Amino acid sequence: MKMEQTRYQDARGPRGRIERIAYQATNVKGETFEKHANVYLPAGYDGAPEQRYNIFYLMHGGGGNEDAWLDSCPVKNVLDRLNIEGRLEPTIVVFPTYYTEGNTPENADFRIAGREEIRVFQAELMQNLVPAVESRYRTWARSVDAAGLRASRMHRGFGGFSMGGGNTWMTFTHNLASFGWFMPLSGDCWELETMGGRTKSAETAALLGQTAIDGGFGPRDYFIYALTGSEDIAVGNLTPQIEAMKALPEQFQATDDFATGNLRYEVADGFPHAYEHVVTYVERALPTFFRA
Ligand code: FER
């Protein structure tokens, strides 16, 4: 489909701010160390002590870090403009990194395969990152234990670009109990194997569907908005996976409006695998989140 690439535009109104937070995580040797995430707080956050905020975790792609989205494209400008235009539900956006000390793109000795990196991050996400963020900011989580996160799951989303898209699908397969909204951008599900969305489409779709069934979640309990581009290296992995998911209509109901289904998929004409294009997908999809 035709999509106009998002570019920087003046944000004519109050702008949000980025806070850099530290939290404890575990490195590849099992030692505790400090990690960082960037947190976007919408304008007015400090002046609204009664307001609770949805929370959306937006992951970078392979080789990136917690600054990658902010440094590579006008994502902050997009969030500011969406807020100024009143198009977003009140939402905090977290920019984390799935890399861990001793397991970084610069450290080839310790680097383990990408699929394993994004899998091990799922434990850190729940044990370290989400508790650190959501005990500090006013999200809908009344507590950051499993019960509190489950009760607030329809106010919590995860998205990401490329390997961050892989992270997003892993968040579905590992932590659907805590997340209700998913925005995989230019990345397929590597739960079964690398590029399993293409090589094991039906099995991957079945696994995703079974995850929902096993968790006791029906099709109004989770929403997925996947996007990529026709010139993107991920399109050949993502499209067959989405097609296989559509073959499971009890779990995945294809739609162009979350009022009538839970699976949206769009391919932008001509868009390549690049933050500067992929940020367009954030501008399209995030305003549809946290409304069901
Ligand atoms: C995909 C295509 C490419 C994908 C990830 C990549 C998770 C990552 C590429 C890279 O890091 O260079 O479908 O899905």
Short mmCIF file of C-alpha atoms and ligand atoms in Angstrom, two decimals:
data_model
loop_
_atom_site.label_atom_id
_atom_site.label_comp_id
_atom_site.label_asym_id
_atom_site.label_seq_id
_atom_site.Cartn_x
_atom_site.Cartn_y
_atom_site.Cartn_z
CA MET A 1 0.00 0.00 0.00
CA LYS A 2 1.03 3.60 -0.47
CA MET A 3 2.42 5.25 2.65
CA GLU A 4 3.99 8.65 2.99
CA GLN A 5 7.33 8.51 4.79
CA THR A 6 7.26 10.31 8.12
CA ARG A 7 9.76 13.12 8.40
CA TYR A 8 10.49 15.68 11.08
CA GLN A 9 7.81 18.34 11.36
CA ASP A 10 7.56 21.21 13.83
CA ALA A 11 5.85 20.13 17.03
CA ARG A 12 3.70 23.17 17.74
CA GLY A 13 2.89 22.59 21.36
CA PRO A 14 4.29 21.15 24.58
CA ARG A 15 6.97 18.52 24.00
CA GLY A 16 7.70 15.47 26.11
CA ARG A 17 11.06 14.64 27.61
CA ILE A 18 13.44 11.68 27.72
CA GLU A 19 14.71 10.33 31.03
CA ARG A 20 17.59 7.88 31.15
CA ILE A 21 17.06 5.29 33.85
CA ALA A 22 19.44 2.71 35.28
CA TYR A 23 18.42 -0.73 36.43
CA GLN A 24 20.11 -3.91 37.53
CA ALA A 25 20.33 -6.89 35.20
CA THR A 26 22.42 -10.06 34.94
CA ASN A 27 25.34 -10.42 32.56
CA VAL A 28 26.42 -13.50 30.64
CA LYS A 29 28.50 -14.64 33.64
CA GLY A 30 25.53 -14.39 35.97
CA GLU A 31 26.82 -11.26 37.71
CA THR A 32 24.64 -8.26 38.47
CA PHE A 33 25.44 -5.10 36.50
CA GLU A 34 23.83 -1.80 35.56
CA LYS A 35 21.85 -1.30 32.38
CA HIS A 36 20.07 1.71 30.95
CA ALA A 37 16.84 2.48 29.16
CA ASN A 38 15.44 5.73 27.79
CA VAL A 39 11.94 6.67 28.85
CA TYR A 40 9.72 9.14 26.96
CA LEU A 41 7.40 11.01 29.31
CA PRO A 42 4.64 12.93 27.53
CA ALA A 43 4.29 16.65 28.18
CA GLY A 44 2.26 17.22 31.32
CA TYR A 45 3.40 14.05 33.07
CA ASP A 46 4.60 15.93 36.15
CA GLY A 47 1.49 18.07 36.38
CA ALA A 48 -0.94 15.16 36.30
CA PRO A 49 -0.30 13.13 39.47
CA GLU A 50 -3.66 11.35 39.20
CA GLN A 51 -3.17 10.33 35.56
CA ARG A 52 -2.11 6.75 34.86
CA TYR A 53 -0.29 6.01 31.64
CA ASN A 54 -0.26 3.13 29.21
CA ILE A 55 3.23 1.83 28.64
CA PHE A 56 4.84 0.82 25.37
CA TYR A 57 8.28 -0.80 25.09
CA LEU A 58 9.96 -0.02 21.74
CA MET A 59 13.00 -2.18 20.95
CA HIS A 60 15.87 -1.41 18.58
CA GLY A 61 17.23 -3.64 15.81
CA GLY A 62 20.36 -5.78 15.63
CA GLY A 63 23.55 -3.94 16.59
CA GLY A 64 21.67 -1.08 18.25
CA ASN A 65 21.27 0.09 21.83
CA GLU A 66 18.82 2.06 23.96
CA ASP A 67 19.66 5.22 21.99
CA ALA A 68 19.26 3.72 18.52
CA TRP A 69 15.65 4.70 17.84
CA LEU A 70 16.14 8.20 19.23
CA ASP A 71 19.37 8.76 17.32
CA SER A 72 18.28 7.24 14.01
CA CYS A 73 14.93 8.82 13.21
CA PRO A 74 12.43 11.46 14.40
CA VAL A 75 10.58 9.08 16.75
CA LYS A 76 10.49 11.61 19.60
CA ASN A 77 9.16 14.25 17.24
CA VAL A 78 6.49 11.78 16.11
CA LEU A 79 5.43 11.09 19.71
CA ASP A 80 5.34 14.81 20.49
CA ARG A 81 3.21 15.56 17.45
CA LEU A 82 0.79 12.68 18.10
CA ASN A 83 0.36 13.93 21.66
CA ILE A 84 -0.09 17.56 20.61
CA GLU A 85 -2.72 16.44 18.09
CA GLY A 86 -4.49 14.41 20.79
CA ARG A 87 -4.10 11.21 18.77
CA LEU A 88 -2.50 9.02 21.45
CA GLU A 89 -3.95 7.58 24.61
CA PRO A 90 -1.71 8.81 27.47
CA THR A 91 1.34 6.61 26.96
CA ILE A 92 4.89 6.36 28.27
CA VAL A 93 7.33 4.90 25.72
CA VAL A 94 10.38 2.97 26.92
CA PHE A 95 13.43 2.44 24.71
CA PRO A 96 15.37 -0.49 26.20
CA THR A 97 18.12 -2.70 24.80
CA TYR A 98 18.19 -6.47 24.68
CA TYR A 99 21.98 -6.62 24.67
CA THR A 100 23.62 -7.38 27.94
CA GLU A 101 27.10 -6.91 29.36
CA GLY A 102 29.44 -9.41 27.74
CA ASN A 103 26.92 -9.92 24.98
CA THR A 104 27.16 -6.84 22.81
CA PRO A 105 27.62 -6.29 19.09
CA GLU A 106 31.19 -5.11 19.82
CA ASN A 107 32.11 -8.18 21.80
CA ALA A 108 32.28 -10.96 19.25
CA ASP A 109 33.71 -13.46 21.74
CA PHE A 110 30.63 -13.41 23.88
CA ARG A 111 28.12 -12.79 21.16
CA ILE A 112 25.59 -15.52 20.91
CA ALA A 113 23.23 -16.00 18.02
CA GLY A 114 20.58 -13.29 17.62
CA ARG A 115 17.77 -15.70 18.23
CA GLU A 116 19.20 -16.66 21.60
CA GLU A 117 19.85 -13.03 22.55
CA ILE A 118 16.24 -12.05 22.05
CA ARG A 119 15.04 -15.13 23.89
CA VAL A 120 17.18 -14.53 26.99
CA PHE A 121 15.97 -10.92 27.07
CA GLN A 122 12.45 -12.13 27.88
CA ALA A 123 13.55 -13.10 31.39
CA GLU A 124 15.23 -9.73 31.97
CA LEU A 125 12.17 -7.95 30.61
CA MET A 126 9.97 -9.42 33.32
CA GLN A 127 12.44 -9.75 36.18
CA ASN A 128 14.33 -6.48 35.81
CA LEU A 129 13.15 -3.96 33.23
CA VAL A 130 9.37 -3.91 33.71
CA PRO A 131 9.61 -3.80 37.53
CA ALA A 132 12.23 -1.03 37.41
CA VAL A 133 10.20 1.11 35.03
CA GLU A 134 6.73 0.47 36.35
CA SER A 135 7.53 0.91 40.02
CA ARG A 136 8.97 4.32 39.11
CA TYR A 137 6.38 5.73 36.69
CA ARG A 138 2.61 5.97 36.94
CA THR A 139 1.51 3.11 34.73
CA TRP A 140 -1.66 1.06 35.27
CA ALA A 141 0.30 -1.59 37.17
CA ARG A 142 -0.84 -1.36 40.80
CA SER A 143 1.98 -3.76 41.61
CA VAL A 144 4.82 -5.13 39.51
CA ASP A 145 4.28 -8.75 40.49
CA ALA A 146 2.65 -11.23 38.12
CA ALA A 147 -0.86 -10.42 39.35
CA GLY A 148 -0.38 -6.67 38.97
CA LEU A 149 1.07 -7.00 35.50
CA ARG A 150 -1.66 -9.37 34.38
CA ALA A 151 -4.37 -7.04 35.65
CA SER A 152 -2.84 -4.15 33.68
CA ARG A 153 -1.84 -6.07 30.53
CA MET A 154 -4.26 -4.22 28.22
CA HIS A 155 -2.37 -1.06 29.13
CA ARG A 156 1.00 -2.54 28.14
CA GLY A 157 2.50 -3.03 24.68
CA PHE A 158 5.71 -4.09 23.03
CA GLY A 159 7.05 -3.25 19.60
CA GLY A 160 10.33 -3.13 17.78
CA PHE A 161 12.21 -2.95 14.54
CA SER A 162 13.93 -5.93 12.91
CA MET A 163 15.48 -7.93 15.78
CA GLY A 164 13.18 -5.75 17.89
CA GLY A 165 10.32 -7.23 15.85
CA GLY A 166 11.71 -10.65 16.74
CA ASN A 167 11.71 -9.52 20.38
CA THR A 168 8.07 -8.50 19.97
CA TRP A 169 6.97 -11.94 18.80
CA MET A 170 8.97 -13.50 21.66
CA THR A 171 7.13 -11.23 24.08
CA PHE A 172 3.94 -12.75 22.71
CA THR A 173 5.16 -16.34 23.02
CA HIS A 174 6.75 -15.85 26.49
CA ASN A 175 4.87 -13.05 28.20
CA LEU A 176 1.37 -12.75 26.80
CA ALA A 177 0.13 -12.76 30.40
CA SER A 178 1.64 -9.30 30.88
CA PHE A 179 1.22 -7.68 27.43
CA GLY A 180 -1.89 -7.03 25.36
CA TRP A 181 -0.58 -4.98 22.40
CA PHE A 182 2.11 -5.93 19.88
CA MET A 183 3.79 -3.94 17.11
CA PRO A 184 6.31 -6.12 15.24
CA LEU A 185 8.01 -3.97 12.59
CA SER A 186 10.05 -5.63 9.84
CA GLY A 187 10.76 -8.76 11.87
CA ASP A 188 9.25 -12.25 12.02
CA CYS A 189 8.91 -14.79 14.82
CA TRP A 190 12.12 -16.69 15.56
CA GLU A 191 10.71 -18.78 18.36
CA LEU A 192 11.08 -22.03 16.39
CA GLU A 193 14.15 -21.10 14.37
CA THR A 194 15.87 -18.14 12.76
CA MET A 195 13.45 -16.74 10.15
CA GLY A 196 10.91 -19.32 11.26
CA GLY A 197 8.11 -17.05 10.06
CA ARG A 198 9.17 -18.03 6.53
CA THR A 199 10.68 -21.49 7.02
CA LYS A 200 8.08 -22.76 9.50
CA SER A 201 5.09 -20.49 8.83
CA ALA A 202 2.30 -22.87 9.80
CA GLU A 203 4.13 -24.19 12.86
CA THR A 204 4.93 -20.66 14.00
CA ALA A 205 1.31 -19.56 13.56
CA ALA A 206 0.14 -22.65 15.44
CA LEU A 207 2.55 -21.89 18.27
CA LEU A 208 1.32 -18.30 18.53
CA GLY A 209 -2.30 -19.46 18.51
CA GLN A 210 -1.63 -22.16 21.08
CA THR A 211 0.12 -19.63 23.31
CA ALA A 212 -3.11 -17.64 23.43
CA ILE A 213 -5.24 -20.73 24.08
CA ASP A 214 -2.91 -21.99 26.82
CA GLY A 215 -2.90 -18.59 28.47
CA GLY A 216 -6.69 -18.50 28.50
CA PHE A 217 -6.80 -15.47 26.22
CA GLY A 218 -9.45 -14.93 23.57
CA PRO A 219 -9.13 -12.84 20.41
CA ARG A 220 -10.20 -9.61 22.15
CA ASP A 221 -7.41 -10.05 24.69
CA TYR A 222 -4.48 -9.34 22.36
CA PHE A 223 -3.94 -7.08 19.37
CA ILE A 224 -1.16 -7.22 16.79
CA TYR A 225 -0.30 -4.51 14.26
CA ALA A 226 2.56 -5.73 12.06
CA LEU A 227 4.13 -3.59 9.36
CA THR A 228 6.98 -3.74 6.91
CA GLY A 229 7.93 -2.50 3.45
CA SER A 230 7.88 -4.07 0.01
CA GLU A 231 11.67 -3.53 -0.29
CA ASP A 232 12.39 -4.62 3.28
CA ILE A 233 14.57 -7.70 3.88
CA ALA A 234 11.96 -8.93 6.38
CA VAL A 235 8.91 -8.89 4.09
CA GLY A 236 9.58 -12.38 2.77
CA ASN A 237 9.72 -13.69 6.34
CA LEU A 238 6.80 -11.78 7.78
CA THR A 239 4.20 -12.14 5.01
CA PRO A 240 4.05 -15.97 5.04
CA GLN A 241 3.85 -15.96 8.84
CA ILE A 242 0.92 -13.51 8.80
CA GLU A 243 -0.80 -15.52 6.06
CA ALA A 244 -0.45 -18.65 8.21
CA MET A 245 -1.85 -16.79 11.21
CA LYS A 246 -4.88 -15.72 9.16
CA ALA A 247 -5.58 -19.42 8.62
CA LEU A 248 -6.34 -19.63 12.38
CA PRO A 249 -9.36 -17.29 12.54
CA GLU A 250 -10.37 -18.34 16.04
CA GLN A 251 -7.15 -16.80 17.34
CA PHE A 252 -6.23 -14.24 14.68
CA GLN A 253 -8.85 -12.13 12.97
CA ALA A 254 -7.41 -10.08 10.13
CA THR A 255 -8.76 -6.55 10.06
CA ASP A 256 -7.98 -2.96 9.26
CA ASP A 257 -9.70 -1.80 12.44
CA PHE A 258 -9.19 -3.27 15.91
CA ALA A 259 -12.91 -2.81 16.55
CA THR A 260 -13.50 -5.81 14.29
CA GLY A 261 -10.40 -7.98 14.64
CA ASN A 262 -7.03 -8.35 16.29
CA LEU A 263 -4.48 -8.71 13.47
CA ARG A 264 -3.48 -5.84 11.23
CA TYR A 265 -0.77 -6.18 8.59
CA GLU A 266 0.47 -3.55 6.16
CA VAL A 267 3.28 -3.50 3.62
CA ALA A 268 4.40 -0.03 2.54
CA ASP A 269 5.25 0.35 -1.14
CA GLY A 270 8.97 0.83 -1.68
CA PHE A 271 9.99 1.04 1.98
CA PRO A 272 13.38 -0.54 2.87
CA HIS A 273 14.72 -1.93 6.18
CA ALA A 274 15.65 1.39 7.82
CA TYR A 275 14.62 3.34 10.92
CA GLU A 276 13.93 6.45 8.83
CA HIS A 277 11.15 4.56 7.07
CA VAL A 278 10.06 2.28 9.89
CA VAL A 279 9.27 5.27 12.14
CA THR A 280 6.34 5.84 9.75
CA TYR A 281 4.85 2.59 11.07
CA VAL A 282 5.04 3.82 14.66
CA GLU A 283 3.13 6.95 13.67
CA ARG A 284 0.43 4.82 12.01
CA ALA A 285 0.05 2.06 14.54
CA LEU A 286 0.56 3.53 18.01
CA PRO A 287 -2.55 5.77 17.83
CA THR A 288 -4.69 2.63 17.38
CA PHE A 289 -3.34 1.04 20.59
CA PHE A 290 -4.84 0.93 24.09
CA ARG A 291 -8.36 1.58 22.85
CA ALA A 292 -10.07 -1.85 23.02
C1 FER B 1 13.89 -10.47 9.83
C2 FER B 1 14.81 -9.97 8.95
C3 FER B 1 16.00 -9.44 9.41
C4 FER B 1 14.16 -10.41 11.21
C5 FER B 1 15.34 -9.87 11.67
C6 FER B 1 16.28 -9.39 10.78
C7 FER B 1 13.43 -10.96 13.41
C8 FER B 1 17.51 -8.84 11.32
C9 FER B 1 18.55 -8.42 10.59
C10 FER B 1 19.77 -7.88 11.22
O1 FER B 1 19.86 -7.74 12.45
O2 FER B 1 20.68 -7.55 10.46
O3 FER B 1 12.72 -11.02 9.42
O4 FER B 1 13.20 -10.91 12.03
#
